Short mmCIF file of C-alpha atoms in Angstrom, two decimals:
data_model
loop_
_atom_site.label_atom_id
_atom_site.label_comp_id
_atom_site.label_asym_id
_atom_site.label_seq_id
_atom_site.Cartn_x
_atom_site.Cartn_y
_atom_site.Cartn_z
CA MET J 116 -11.17 9.86 5.30
CA LYS J 117 -8.64 9.45 8.22
CA LEU J 118 -4.88 9.50 6.71
CA ILE J 119 -2.64 6.91 8.09
CA CYS J 120 1.26 7.74 8.21
CA GLN J 121 3.18 4.68 6.96
CA SER J 122 5.92 5.84 9.14
CA GLU J 123 5.59 7.09 12.84
CA GLN J 124 8.62 9.19 12.39
CA LEU J 125 7.88 12.70 10.96
CA ASP J 126 11.52 13.02 9.98
CA ASP J 127 10.95 10.33 7.37
CA TYR J 128 8.80 12.56 5.23
CA LEU J 129 11.83 15.11 5.16
CA LEU J 130 14.33 12.86 4.03
CA GLU J 131 16.31 13.21 0.54
CA THR J 132 16.21 10.17 -1.70
CA ALA J 133 17.27 9.26 -5.22
CA GLY J 134 13.71 10.54 -6.77
CA VAL J 135 13.41 13.56 -4.23
CA ASP J 136 16.67 15.03 -4.58
CA PHE J 137 16.33 18.53 -3.26
CA SER J 138 19.93 19.11 -3.03
CA HIS J 139 20.16 19.19 -6.85
CA GLN J 140 21.42 22.45 -8.10
CA LEU J 141 18.29 23.11 -10.41
CA ILE J 142 16.15 22.50 -7.23
CA ARG J 143 18.10 24.79 -5.23
CA THR J 144 18.08 27.29 -7.68
CA LYS J 145 14.37 27.10 -7.99
CA VAL J 146 14.03 27.17 -4.21
CA ASN J 147 15.66 30.47 -3.95
CA GLU J 148 13.27 31.82 -6.37
CA LEU J 149 10.18 30.62 -4.79
CA PHE J 150 10.69 31.05 -1.18
CA HIS J 151 11.74 33.75 1.28
CA LEU J 152 12.45 33.53 4.98
CA SER J 153 9.46 35.30 6.14
CA GLN J 154 6.82 33.12 4.49
CA THR J 155 4.78 30.94 6.61
CA ASP J 156 4.71 27.11 6.06
CA ILE J 157 1.21 27.53 4.60
CA GLU J 158 2.37 30.31 2.39
CA LYS J 159 5.35 28.13 1.37
CA ALA J 160 3.03 25.06 0.51
CA LYS J 161 0.69 27.17 -1.58
CA THR J 162 3.50 28.68 -3.54
CA ALA J 163 5.31 25.29 -4.10
CA PHE J 164 1.87 23.59 -5.00
CA GLU J 165 0.91 26.19 -7.61
CA PHE J 166 4.40 26.28 -9.39
CA VAL J 167 4.20 22.32 -9.72
CA ARG J 168 0.49 22.40 -10.76
CA ASP J 169 0.72 25.27 -12.94
CA GLU J 170 4.13 25.46 -14.43
CA ILE J 171 5.02 21.75 -14.81
CA SER J 172 3.08 20.25 -17.72
CA HIS J 173 1.32 16.70 -17.20
CA SER J 174 2.87 14.89 -19.98
CA TRP J 175 -0.55 13.38 -21.06
CA ASP J 176 -1.95 17.15 -21.41
CA VAL J 177 0.88 18.27 -23.51
CA GLN J 178 1.33 14.56 -25.31
CA GLY J 179 5.04 14.79 -24.16
CA GLU J 180 7.72 12.44 -25.37
CA LYS J 181 10.05 12.39 -22.30
CA VAL J 182 9.48 10.13 -19.21
CA THR J 183 10.73 12.04 -16.15
CA CYS J 184 11.17 10.49 -12.65
CA LYS J 185 13.60 12.56 -10.21
CA ALA J 186 12.39 15.81 -9.06
CA SER J 187 15.37 17.48 -10.80
CA GLU J 188 14.50 15.95 -14.06
CA VAL J 189 10.74 16.90 -13.86
CA LEU J 190 11.99 20.66 -13.21
CA ALA J 191 14.36 20.65 -16.02
CA GLU J 192 11.99 19.05 -18.78
CA LYS J 193 9.04 21.01 -17.05
CA GLU J 194 6.95 17.99 -17.29
CA GLY J 195 5.93 14.78 -15.87
CA ILE J 196 3.16 12.40 -15.20
CA CYS J 197 1.19 12.62 -11.86
CA TYR J 198 3.99 10.06 -10.23
CA ALA J 199 6.97 12.47 -11.41
CA LYS J 200 5.08 15.70 -10.35
CA SER J 201 4.48 14.29 -6.81
CA HIS J 202 8.43 13.89 -6.53
CA LEU J 203 8.94 17.54 -7.34
CA LEU J 204 6.46 18.76 -4.99
CA ALA J 205 7.71 16.63 -2.18
CA ALA J 206 11.41 17.89 -2.97
CA LEU J 207 10.21 21.54 -2.75
CA LEU J 208 8.50 21.09 0.39
CA ARG J 209 11.08 18.98 1.90
CA SER J 210 13.81 21.45 1.12
CA GLN J 211 11.87 24.01 3.48
CA GLY J 212 11.28 21.54 6.28
CA ILE J 213 7.93 20.65 5.46
CA PRO J 214 7.15 17.17 5.79
CA ALA J 215 5.54 15.77 2.48
CA GLY J 216 4.36 12.39 1.78
CA PHE J 217 3.01 10.31 -1.27
CA CYS J 218 -0.85 9.29 -1.60
CA TYR J 219 -2.71 7.34 -4.23
CA GLN J 220 -6.26 6.82 -5.58
CA ARG J 221 -7.41 4.04 -7.71
CA LEU J 222 -9.40 5.52 -10.61
CA THR J 223 -11.11 4.45 -13.68
CA LEU J 224 -8.72 4.57 -16.71
CA LEU J 225 -11.37 6.24 -19.19
CA ASP J 226 -14.35 7.17 -16.90
CA THR J 227 -15.80 3.83 -16.92
CA PRO J 228 -14.92 0.34 -14.92
CA GLU J 229 -15.03 -1.54 -18.14
CA ASN J 230 -11.74 0.19 -19.60
CA GLY J 231 -10.04 -0.82 -16.36
CA PHE J 232 -8.50 1.19 -13.47
CA CYS J 233 -5.39 3.24 -12.87
CA LEU J 234 -3.29 4.22 -9.99
CA HIS J 235 -3.19 8.05 -9.53
CA ALA J 236 -0.66 9.77 -7.23
CA LEU J 237 -0.84 12.92 -5.13
CA ASN J 238 0.88 14.46 -1.89
CA ALA J 239 0.09 14.58 1.70
CA ILE J 240 1.92 17.52 3.54
CA TYR J 241 2.13 18.11 7.36
CA LEU J 242 1.59 21.74 8.08
CA ARG J 243 3.16 22.28 11.56
CA SER J 244 1.28 25.52 12.28
CA LEU J 245 -2.12 23.69 11.89
CA LYS J 246 -0.80 20.35 13.38
CA LYS J 247 -2.42 18.48 10.60
CA TRP J 248 -1.88 16.64 7.33
CA VAL J 249 -3.27 18.10 4.00
CA ARG J 250 -3.76 16.30 0.79
CA LEU J 251 -2.92 18.38 -2.40
CA ASP J 252 -3.02 17.12 -5.94
CA ALA J 253 -0.67 19.18 -8.33
CA ARG J 254 -1.59 16.96 -11.44
CA GLY J 255 -2.34 20.11 -13.29
CA ASN J 256 -5.90 21.47 -14.01
CA LYS J 257 -7.78 21.40 -17.34
CA LYS J 258 -11.23 21.00 -18.39
CA GLY J 259 -13.05 19.04 -15.89
CA VAL J 260 -10.16 19.06 -13.55
CA ASP J 261 -9.90 21.91 -10.76
CA ALA J 262 -7.42 21.04 -7.92
CA GLN J 263 -6.97 23.89 -5.68
CA PHE J 264 -4.87 24.51 -2.50
CA SER J 265 -7.20 24.19 0.51
CA ILE J 266 -6.50 23.57 4.34
CA THR J 267 -10.10 23.18 5.16
CA GLY J 268 -11.57 20.89 2.73
CA GLU J 269 -9.96 18.73 0.00
CA LYS J 270 -10.17 20.12 -3.76
CA VAL J 271 -8.23 17.23 -5.27
CA ALA J 272 -8.01 16.60 -9.13
CA PHE J 273 -10.52 13.52 -9.02
CA PRO J 274 -13.10 13.24 -6.37
CA ILE J 275 -13.68 9.51 -5.70
CA ARG J 276 -16.71 7.92 -7.27
CA LYS J 277 -17.21 4.75 -5.10
CA GLU J 278 -20.13 3.65 -7.29
CA LEU J 279 -17.63 3.07 -10.04
CA GLY J 280 -15.11 1.13 -7.94
CA GLU J 281 -12.86 4.05 -7.39
CA ARG J 282 -11.03 4.33 -3.96
CA ASP J 283 -8.84 6.55 -1.73
CA TYR J 284 -5.90 4.73 -0.29
CA PRO J 285 -5.49 6.19 3.23
CA PHE J 286 -1.73 5.74 3.35
CA ILE J 287 0.78 8.41 3.45
CA TYR J 288 3.91 6.94 2.19
CA ALA J 289 7.45 8.41 3.15
CA THR J 290 8.74 7.25 -0.31
CA PRO J 291 7.02 6.89 -3.47
CA HIS J 292 5.45 3.41 -4.05
CA PRO J 293 7.81 0.90 -5.78
CA LYS J 294 5.07 0.30 -8.33
CA THR J 295 4.98 3.67 -9.73
CA ILE J 296 8.88 3.87 -9.79
CA ALA J 297 9.07 0.77 -11.87
CA VAL J 298 6.99 2.11 -14.26
CA LEU J 299 8.95 5.16 -14.86
CA LYS J 300 12.20 3.25 -14.93
CA LYS J 301 10.64 0.78 -17.31
CA CYS J 302 9.20 2.72 -19.94
CA THR J 303 10.44 5.25 -22.31
CA ASN J 304 7.15 7.01 -23.64
CA PRO J 305 4.67 8.93 -21.27
CA ILE J 306 1.86 8.57 -23.66
CA GLU J 307 2.50 4.82 -23.71
CA ILE J 308 2.69 4.87 -19.97
CA CYS J 309 -0.68 6.60 -19.42
CA LYS J 310 -2.51 4.30 -21.97
CA TYR J 311 -1.22 0.81 -21.22
CA HIS J 312 1.19 0.84 -18.15
CA LEU J 313 -0.22 2.45 -15.27
CA PRO J 314 -0.56 0.08 -12.21
CA GLU J 315 -4.11 -0.79 -11.43
CA ARG J 316 -3.81 -0.74 -7.78
CA LEU J 317 -1.37 -0.75 -4.91
#
């Protein structure tokens, strides 16, 4: 799949926003723990990805009770759904000057089209050393889910099954999609979000 940038300006994928708040003290402290000057952009990207994937729980997996949205909130609570986790990964990478955007998939909600669809979030990052965009999915691994850092072939959490009506959206957004933000702002329980309130499509 050919990825399509929403913005032609690479700097738009480095901006700090309300949700990608990398100047927050919690983020800055974590940045100092994770990164050092001698690391390459690939090494920094792998470190950030694995931290968010492995150290920040997906709210559904742990049956969490708190909805997080801002990157700093996700880090403070150490949990979030995929939308929120993508905000934290973007914040960590943007703090290091690595362009990071937001990508989406339309997936079956409970593995069959009859149960409906949901919108899943992941990230795309631009590695200047390779001069290319790479998609990364820091949702968090579990039985049946094995997302990995890869710069050669994608290893995302949910490979698309076209025969079930699933699809990859090719766009790389500079800011999180408004539908995802609206859900996080409206709802107070992450389990209820995952069961009943995830958008079905962009």
